[in-house]
């Protein structure tokens, strides 16, 4: 494959290290849970599945890297992807079965898929497609340029929020906002909108505190997550159990951790130890130092993707990278924020480390796209250099 010569190792190596660490942590965090009901399997049950997901994802990432990403600029292909995601989300809304309070899973040929996960990359693709064509008009006629794609975007956002999946909706909302403002709007409009968004967030938190369970857009279990966020130890026997045990795990781990496989909190104390709270288990077993290493690698990967997006001459490729980097940044921040009590728990997993087939597939497709953009830009620069030498 010609593009392998231009493989961006600053993207590929951190991605590979994080994925291998993810397999290791899924095995450690799930080894006890996998042996008890309702799973009642062997300790390596989730380890085998996550290993298969990562290997399949590695193949997918190289496959996505190999084709000409200009093919993604085909309008019919973009509209088809939007239609598939829309139909999947509508099906879940009307016929989906709730799991942990949300109807977010679609079973296809025995595989459970999360359309909300795939919606992230499809929205990034759609916005990159539409705004790369309208960079001039978005500056001079912002309202009329943004309104049609924003209407479609809000439709998807509403469907995901109504599952309800507030965490997923929040990630997609931030991705959309960042990509709109990365398309060329004025600095003053960007700053003003950012301040307005911060004001809305604080206003919503204040309203939830005052109205409690009577808050119109929150289900009872969602309000309980806010209660656990405000004072987890006061409700440690009920809704605060997850956060309190996350604190215990991180406290027990200290600076260097208790050692791989030696976590106590994964043995029935901390729910979802291999998905939402895998970073708590990582902190218990590898300590603050282990979390620092993972977060450093993760932040380096995000910054590298942003850099590729900023340097890219092609607007479509640039917006793809900016959208993908934002997706990783927001998802990682929400997960860590929930684990340490800075944000309410939303059920968002940590990229590359947490268990999940849909998440792994979407992340590897994203990495493949970034590698594709990076390799294509390098090939273009190489061609220009050779043409200059030939003159």
Short mmCIF file of C-alpha atoms in Angstrom, two decimals:
data_model
loop_
_atom_site.label_atom_id
_atom_site.label_comp_id
_atom_site.label_asym_id
_atom_site.label_seq_id
_atom_site.Cartn_x
_atom_site.Cartn_y
_atom_site.Cartn_z
CA UNK A 1 0.00 0.00 0.00
CA UNK A 2 1.56 3.26 -1.21
CA UNK A 3 0.35 5.37 1.71
CA UNK A 4 2.11 3.16 4.29
CA UNK A 5 5.31 4.94 3.29
CA UNK A 6 3.75 8.13 4.65
CA UNK A 7 2.31 6.61 7.83
CA UNK A 8 2.19 9.18 10.65
CA UNK A 9 3.87 7.35 13.52
CA UNK A 10 3.02 10.21 15.92
CA UNK A 11 -0.61 9.11 15.47
CA UNK A 12 -0.20 5.38 14.98
CA UNK A 13 2.13 4.58 17.90
CA UNK A 14 0.09 6.37 20.64
CA UNK A 15 -3.09 4.81 19.20
CA UNK A 16 -1.48 1.34 19.30
CA UNK A 17 -0.10 1.77 22.83
CA UNK A 18 -3.45 3.00 24.16
CA UNK A 19 -5.29 0.12 22.45
CA UNK A 20 -2.93 -2.50 23.95
CA UNK A 21 -3.24 -0.85 27.37
CA UNK A 22 -6.99 -0.95 26.87
CA UNK A 23 -6.94 -4.72 26.26
CA UNK A 24 -4.81 -5.21 29.38
CA UNK A 25 -7.08 -3.06 31.53
CA UNK A 26 -10.30 -4.63 30.20
CA UNK A 27 -8.91 -8.05 31.16
CA UNK A 28 -7.92 -6.89 34.65
CA UNK A 29 -11.09 -4.85 35.32
CA UNK A 30 -13.53 -7.48 34.01
CA UNK A 31 -11.94 -10.73 35.21
CA UNK A 32 -14.17 -10.93 38.31
CA UNK A 33 -17.40 -9.52 36.80
CA UNK A 34 -17.16 -11.94 33.86
CA UNK A 35 -17.42 -14.97 36.17
CA UNK A 36 -20.62 -13.98 38.01
CA UNK A 37 -24.25 -13.60 36.83
CA UNK A 38 -25.57 -12.44 34.50
CA UNK A 39 -22.44 -13.19 32.39
CA UNK A 40 -21.22 -16.33 34.22
CA UNK A 41 -18.33 -16.98 31.85
CA UNK A 42 -14.55 -17.32 32.15
CA UNK A 43 -12.32 -14.48 33.49
CA UNK A 44 -10.99 -13.80 29.97
CA UNK A 45 -14.47 -13.36 28.42
CA UNK A 46 -14.20 -9.60 27.81
CA UNK A 47 -10.46 -9.83 27.16
CA UNK A 48 -11.09 -12.07 24.14
CA UNK A 49 -13.85 -9.81 22.84
CA UNK A 50 -11.84 -6.61 23.26
CA UNK A 51 -8.79 -8.22 21.62
CA UNK A 52 -10.96 -9.16 18.65
CA UNK A 53 -12.41 -5.63 18.48
CA UNK A 54 -8.93 -4.06 18.51
CA UNK A 55 -7.52 -6.44 15.86
CA UNK A 56 -10.54 -5.87 13.64
CA UNK A 57 -10.20 -2.13 14.27
CA UNK A 58 -6.52 -2.21 13.30
CA UNK A 59 -7.48 -3.79 9.98
CA UNK A 60 -10.27 -1.25 9.47
CA UNK A 61 -7.96 1.68 10.24
CA UNK A 62 -5.48 0.59 7.53
CA UNK A 63 -8.36 -0.03 5.13
CA UNK A 64 -9.73 3.47 5.76
CA UNK A 65 -6.24 4.93 5.39
CA UNK A 66 -5.71 3.29 2.01
CA UNK A 67 -8.54 4.76 -0.09
CA UNK A 68 -8.70 8.30 -1.47
CA UNK A 69 -10.60 10.24 1.16
CA UNK A 70 -11.82 12.57 -1.60
CA UNK A 71 -14.37 9.79 -2.22
CA UNK A 72 -16.08 10.94 0.98
CA UNK A 73 -16.96 14.21 -0.75
CA UNK A 74 -19.64 12.38 -2.74
CA UNK A 75 -22.95 14.01 -1.76
CA UNK A 76 -25.03 10.87 -2.31
CA UNK A 77 -22.72 8.86 -0.06
CA UNK A 78 -22.97 11.47 2.71
CA UNK A 79 -26.77 11.61 2.45
CA UNK A 80 -26.99 7.81 2.49
CA UNK A 81 -24.93 7.65 5.71
CA UNK A 82 -27.17 10.28 7.33
CA UNK A 83 -30.28 8.33 6.26
CA UNK A 84 -28.98 5.05 7.73
CA UNK A 85 -28.16 6.68 11.07
CA UNK A 86 -31.49 8.54 11.14
CA UNK A 87 -33.47 5.34 10.51
CA UNK A 88 -31.45 3.48 13.17
CA UNK A 89 -32.11 6.18 15.77
CA UNK A 90 -35.80 6.38 14.86
CA UNK A 91 -36.11 2.61 15.18
CA UNK A 92 -34.54 2.77 18.66
CA UNK A 93 -36.87 5.61 19.64
CA UNK A 94 -40.00 3.63 18.74
CA UNK A 95 -38.95 0.00 19.26
CA UNK A 96 -35.68 0.04 21.25
CA UNK A 97 -35.38 -1.83 24.52
CA UNK A 98 -33.97 0.13 27.45
CA UNK A 99 -30.65 -0.94 28.98
CA UNK A 100 -29.40 0.98 32.05
CA UNK A 101 -32.15 3.53 31.46
CA UNK A 102 -31.45 4.14 27.75
CA UNK A 103 -32.64 2.46 24.57
CA UNK A 104 -29.36 2.82 22.68
CA UNK A 105 -28.55 -0.65 21.37
CA UNK A 106 -29.44 -2.16 18.00
CA UNK A 107 -29.03 -5.91 17.48
CA UNK A 108 -27.93 -6.88 13.93
CA UNK A 109 -27.03 -10.51 13.13
CA UNK A 110 -26.21 -11.15 16.79
CA UNK A 111 -24.04 -8.05 17.15
CA UNK A 112 -25.08 -5.18 19.43
CA UNK A 113 -24.35 -1.80 17.88
CA UNK A 114 -24.82 1.73 19.23
CA UNK A 115 -26.08 4.06 16.48
CA UNK A 116 -25.22 7.06 18.71
CA UNK A 117 -21.54 6.10 18.49
CA UNK A 118 -21.64 5.97 14.69
CA UNK A 119 -23.64 9.21 14.65
CA UNK A 120 -20.54 11.03 15.98
CA UNK A 121 -18.37 10.17 12.98
CA UNK A 122 -21.22 10.66 10.49
CA UNK A 123 -21.93 14.17 11.85
CA UNK A 124 -18.19 14.98 11.60
CA UNK A 125 -18.22 13.69 8.01
CA UNK A 126 -21.37 15.66 7.12
CA UNK A 127 -20.17 18.93 8.63
CA UNK A 128 -16.74 18.56 7.00
CA UNK A 129 -18.46 17.97 3.66
CA UNK A 130 -20.97 20.82 3.89
CA UNK A 131 -18.79 23.51 5.50
CA UNK A 132 -15.70 22.86 3.37
CA UNK A 133 -17.85 23.92 0.41
CA UNK A 134 -19.27 27.02 2.09
CA UNK A 135 -16.31 28.65 3.83
CA UNK A 136 -16.79 31.96 2.05
CA UNK A 137 -20.54 32.15 2.50
CA UNK A 138 -20.31 31.24 6.20
CA UNK A 139 -18.31 34.43 6.78
CA UNK A 140 -20.60 36.75 4.81
CA UNK A 141 -23.98 35.10 5.40
CA UNK A 142 -23.64 33.02 8.57
CA UNK A 143 -27.33 32.58 9.36
CA UNK A 144 -28.52 31.36 5.94
CA UNK A 145 -25.44 29.18 5.44
CA UNK A 146 -25.63 27.44 8.82
CA UNK A 147 -29.42 27.06 9.20
CA UNK A 148 -30.03 24.05 6.83
CA UNK A 149 -27.18 21.80 8.18
CA UNK A 150 -27.93 22.98 11.72
CA UNK A 151 -31.54 21.82 11.35
CA UNK A 152 -30.36 18.32 10.38
CA UNK A 153 -27.82 18.37 13.20
CA UNK A 154 -30.43 19.32 15.82
CA UNK A 155 -32.72 16.53 14.57
CA UNK A 156 -30.01 13.94 15.30
CA UNK A 157 -29.16 15.61 18.58
CA UNK A 158 -32.80 15.42 19.70
CA UNK A 159 -33.10 11.73 18.79
CA UNK A 160 -30.01 10.84 20.83
CA UNK A 161 -31.05 13.00 23.80
CA UNK A 162 -34.47 11.29 23.83
CA UNK A 163 -33.02 7.74 24.15
CA UNK A 164 -32.01 9.27 26.62
CA UNK A 165 -28.24 9.56 26.07
CA UNK A 166 -27.29 12.95 27.50
CA UNK A 167 -23.56 12.16 27.45
CA UNK A 168 -23.61 11.18 23.77
CA UNK A 169 -25.76 14.21 22.90
CA UNK A 170 -23.35 16.48 24.78
CA UNK A 171 -20.35 15.13 22.85
CA UNK A 172 -22.07 15.59 19.50
CA UNK A 173 -23.21 19.10 20.46
CA UNK A 174 -19.65 20.23 21.24
CA UNK A 175 -18.32 18.57 18.06
CA UNK A 176 -20.91 20.44 15.99
CA UNK A 177 -20.23 23.80 17.63
CA UNK A 178 -16.44 23.51 17.27
CA UNK A 179 -16.69 22.47 13.61
CA UNK A 180 -19.04 25.35 12.79
CA UNK A 181 -16.64 27.87 14.32
CA UNK A 182 -13.62 26.17 12.73
CA UNK A 183 -15.26 26.78 9.35
CA UNK A 184 -14.41 30.48 9.33
CA UNK A 185 -16.84 32.49 11.47
CA UNK A 186 -15.67 35.76 13.03
CA UNK A 187 -13.71 35.68 16.29
CA UNK A 188 -16.23 37.93 18.05
CA UNK A 189 -19.11 35.59 17.15
CA UNK A 190 -17.11 32.60 18.35
CA UNK A 191 -16.24 34.20 21.71
CA UNK A 192 -19.79 35.48 22.19
CA UNK A 193 -21.29 32.06 21.47
CA UNK A 194 -18.80 30.38 23.79
CA UNK A 195 -19.70 32.71 26.67
CA UNK A 196 -23.39 32.17 25.96
CA UNK A 197 -22.87 28.39 26.07
CA UNK A 198 -21.11 28.61 29.44
CA UNK A 199 -23.96 30.76 30.75
CA UNK A 200 -26.54 28.22 29.57
CA UNK A 201 -24.69 25.35 31.29
CA UNK A 202 -24.56 27.17 34.64
CA UNK A 203 -28.19 28.23 34.20
CA UNK A 204 -29.29 24.63 33.64
CA UNK A 205 -27.36 23.45 36.73
CA UNK A 206 -29.00 26.17 38.81
CA UNK A 207 -32.44 25.23 37.49
CA UNK A 208 -31.91 21.53 38.27
CA UNK A 209 -30.88 22.42 41.84
CA UNK A 210 -34.00 24.52 42.37
CA UNK A 211 -36.59 22.32 40.62
CA UNK A 212 -35.14 18.95 41.60
CA UNK A 213 -37.13 15.99 40.27
CA UNK A 214 -39.61 18.42 38.73
CA UNK A 215 -37.07 19.59 36.15
CA UNK A 216 -39.03 19.12 32.88
CA UNK A 217 -36.28 17.64 30.69
CA UNK A 218 -34.86 15.17 33.24
CA UNK A 219 -36.01 11.66 34.16
CA UNK A 220 -35.86 10.72 37.83
CA UNK A 221 -32.73 8.55 37.43
CA UNK A 222 -30.99 11.41 35.59
CA UNK A 223 -31.76 13.82 38.42
CA UNK A 224 -30.33 11.27 40.87
CA UNK A 225 -27.02 11.52 39.02
CA UNK A 226 -26.93 15.22 39.83
CA UNK A 227 -27.67 14.41 43.49
CA UNK A 228 -24.74 11.97 43.50
CA UNK A 229 -22.55 14.63 41.86
CA UNK A 230 -23.37 17.33 44.45
CA UNK A 231 -22.84 15.18 47.57
CA UNK A 232 -21.95 11.53 46.80
CA UNK A 233 -21.16 10.55 50.40
CA UNK A 234 -24.60 11.65 51.57
CA UNK A 235 -26.15 9.06 49.23
CA UNK A 236 -23.27 6.56 49.24
CA UNK A 237 -25.59 3.59 49.83
CA UNK A 238 -27.68 4.38 46.74
CA UNK A 239 -27.03 6.70 43.78
CA UNK A 240 -23.68 7.93 45.13
CA UNK A 241 -22.25 4.41 45.27
CA UNK A 242 -20.39 4.63 41.94
CA UNK A 243 -18.59 7.88 42.64
CA UNK A 244 -17.74 7.00 46.24
CA UNK A 245 -16.19 3.69 45.19
CA UNK A 246 -14.35 5.48 42.39
CA UNK A 247 -12.82 7.75 45.06
CA UNK A 248 -11.88 4.69 47.13
CA UNK A 249 -10.19 3.10 44.12
CA UNK A 250 -8.16 6.21 43.29
CA UNK A 251 -7.25 6.75 46.96
CA UNK A 252 -6.13 3.15 47.39
CA UNK A 253 -3.98 3.35 44.26
CA UNK A 254 -2.02 6.33 45.53
CA UNK A 255 0.98 7.37 43.45
CA UNK A 256 2.21 4.01 42.12
CA UNK A 257 -0.82 1.70 42.48
CA UNK A 258 -1.33 -1.67 44.12
CA UNK A 259 -0.28 -3.68 41.07
CA UNK A 260 -1.93 -5.13 37.97
CA UNK A 261 -4.83 -7.42 38.83
CA UNK A 262 -4.84 -6.41 42.52
CA UNK A 263 -7.84 -4.06 42.46
CA UNK A 264 -10.44 -4.58 45.19
CA UNK A 265 -13.07 -2.20 43.80
CA UNK A 266 -13.54 -4.30 40.64
CA UNK A 267 -14.77 -7.26 42.74
CA UNK A 268 -18.38 -6.12 42.98
CA UNK A 269 -17.94 -2.74 44.65
CA UNK A 270 -17.65 -0.53 41.57
CA UNK A 271 -20.31 -1.04 38.87
CA UNK A 272 -19.18 -1.03 35.22
CA UNK A 273 -15.46 -1.41 36.15
CA UNK A 274 -14.43 -2.28 32.58
CA UNK A 275 -16.43 0.47 30.80
CA UNK A 276 -17.42 3.78 32.44
CA UNK A 277 -15.09 3.44 35.45
CA UNK A 278 -12.10 1.67 33.93
CA UNK A 279 -9.90 4.70 34.69
CA UNK A 280 -10.72 4.26 38.39
CA UNK A 281 -9.44 0.68 38.23
CA UNK A 282 -6.39 1.84 36.27
CA UNK A 283 -5.73 4.42 39.00
CA UNK A 284 -6.09 1.77 41.73
CA UNK A 285 -3.73 -0.68 40.03
CA UNK A 286 -1.20 1.70 38.44
CA UNK A 287 -1.67 4.76 40.61
CA UNK A 288 -1.63 8.42 39.70
CA UNK A 289 1.50 7.75 37.63
CA UNK A 290 -0.40 5.27 35.45
CA UNK A 291 -3.24 7.73 34.86
CA UNK A 292 -0.69 10.43 34.03
CA UNK A 293 0.98 8.23 31.39
CA UNK A 294 -2.35 7.32 29.75
CA UNK A 295 -3.64 10.91 29.78
CA UNK A 296 -0.32 12.23 28.42
CA UNK A 297 -0.41 9.78 25.51
CA UNK A 298 -4.05 10.62 24.90
CA UNK A 299 -3.50 14.40 24.94
CA UNK A 300 -0.46 14.04 22.66
CA UNK A 301 -2.61 12.10 20.19
CA UNK A 302 -5.34 14.78 20.27
CA UNK A 303 -2.87 17.65 19.82
CA UNK A 304 -1.23 15.83 16.89
CA UNK A 305 -4.61 15.39 15.19
CA UNK A 306 -5.43 19.08 15.70
CA UNK A 307 -2.01 19.96 14.22
CA UNK A 308 -2.68 17.83 11.13
CA UNK A 309 -6.06 19.53 10.76
CA UNK A 310 -4.56 23.02 11.07
CA UNK A 311 -1.77 22.26 8.57
CA UNK A 312 -4.00 20.53 6.01
CA UNK A 313 -4.47 22.56 2.81
CA UNK A 314 -7.70 20.75 1.95
CA UNK A 315 -10.62 22.25 3.93
CA UNK A 316 -12.52 18.94 4.00
CA UNK A 317 -9.56 17.01 5.45
CA UNK A 318 -8.85 19.84 7.89
CA UNK A 319 -12.41 19.83 9.26
CA UNK A 320 -12.41 16.01 9.50
CA UNK A 321 -9.33 16.11 11.74
CA UNK A 322 -10.64 18.98 13.88
CA UNK A 323 -13.95 17.15 14.39
CA UNK A 324 -12.24 13.87 15.31
CA UNK A 325 -9.80 15.55 17.73
CA UNK A 326 -12.72 17.35 19.39
CA UNK A 327 -14.65 14.09 19.72
CA UNK A 328 -11.71 12.44 21.51
CA UNK A 329 -11.08 15.48 23.71
CA UNK A 330 -14.68 15.90 24.87
CA UNK A 331 -15.27 12.18 25.41
CA UNK A 332 -12.08 11.78 27.45
CA UNK A 333 -12.85 14.92 29.49
CA UNK A 334 -16.43 13.83 30.28
CA UNK A 335 -15.30 10.36 31.35
CA UNK A 336 -12.46 11.58 33.58
CA UNK A 337 -14.68 14.36 34.92
CA UNK A 338 -17.24 11.77 36.01
CA UNK A 339 -14.60 9.47 37.53
CA UNK A 340 -13.12 12.19 39.75
CA UNK A 341 -16.41 13.97 40.52
CA UNK A 342 -15.89 17.14 38.46
CA UNK A 343 -18.91 16.30 36.28
CA UNK A 344 -22.10 14.26 36.75
CA UNK A 345 -21.77 10.63 35.68
CA UNK A 346 -23.09 10.24 32.11
CA UNK A 347 -22.09 6.72 31.05
CA UNK A 348 -19.44 7.98 28.60
CA UNK A 349 -16.48 5.63 28.17
CA UNK A 350 -12.78 6.54 27.92
CA UNK A 351 -11.51 6.26 24.31
CA UNK A 352 -9.29 3.22 23.52
CA UNK A 353 -9.16 2.08 27.17
CA UNK A 354 -12.78 1.15 27.95
CA UNK A 355 -14.47 -1.99 26.63
CA UNK A 356 -16.82 -1.65 23.65
CA UNK A 357 -17.24 -2.89 20.09
CA UNK A 358 -19.09 0.09 18.62
CA UNK A 359 -16.78 2.56 20.33
CA UNK A 360 -13.64 0.72 19.18
CA UNK A 361 -14.86 0.54 15.60
CA UNK A 362 -15.76 4.26 15.47
CA UNK A 363 -12.44 5.24 17.06
CA UNK A 364 -10.41 3.14 14.62
CA UNK A 365 -12.33 4.50 11.64
CA UNK A 366 -11.54 7.97 12.97
CA UNK A 367 -7.83 7.19 13.36
CA UNK A 368 -7.81 5.71 9.85
CA UNK A 369 -9.29 8.93 8.45
CA UNK A 370 -6.70 11.05 10.25
CA UNK A 371 -3.87 8.83 8.97
CA UNK A 372 -5.37 9.16 5.48
CA UNK A 373 -5.45 12.96 5.64
CA UNK A 374 -1.90 13.06 7.04
CA UNK A 375 -0.52 10.71 4.36
CA UNK A 376 -2.35 12.54 1.56
CA UNK A 377 -0.94 15.90 2.69
CA UNK A 378 2.59 14.42 2.87
CA UNK A 379 2.20 12.96 -0.63
CA UNK A 380 1.08 16.34 -1.97
CA UNK A 381 4.05 18.10 -0.37
CA UNK A 382 6.42 15.46 -1.72
CA UNK A 383 4.99 15.86 -5.21
CA UNK A 384 5.36 19.66 -5.07
CA UNK A 385 8.95 19.28 -3.88
CA UNK A 386 9.83 16.93 -6.75
CA UNK A 387 8.16 19.23 -9.25
CA UNK A 388 10.27 22.15 -8.00
CA UNK A 389 13.46 20.10 -8.29
CA UNK A 390 12.51 19.08 -11.82
CA UNK A 391 12.25 22.72 -12.98
#
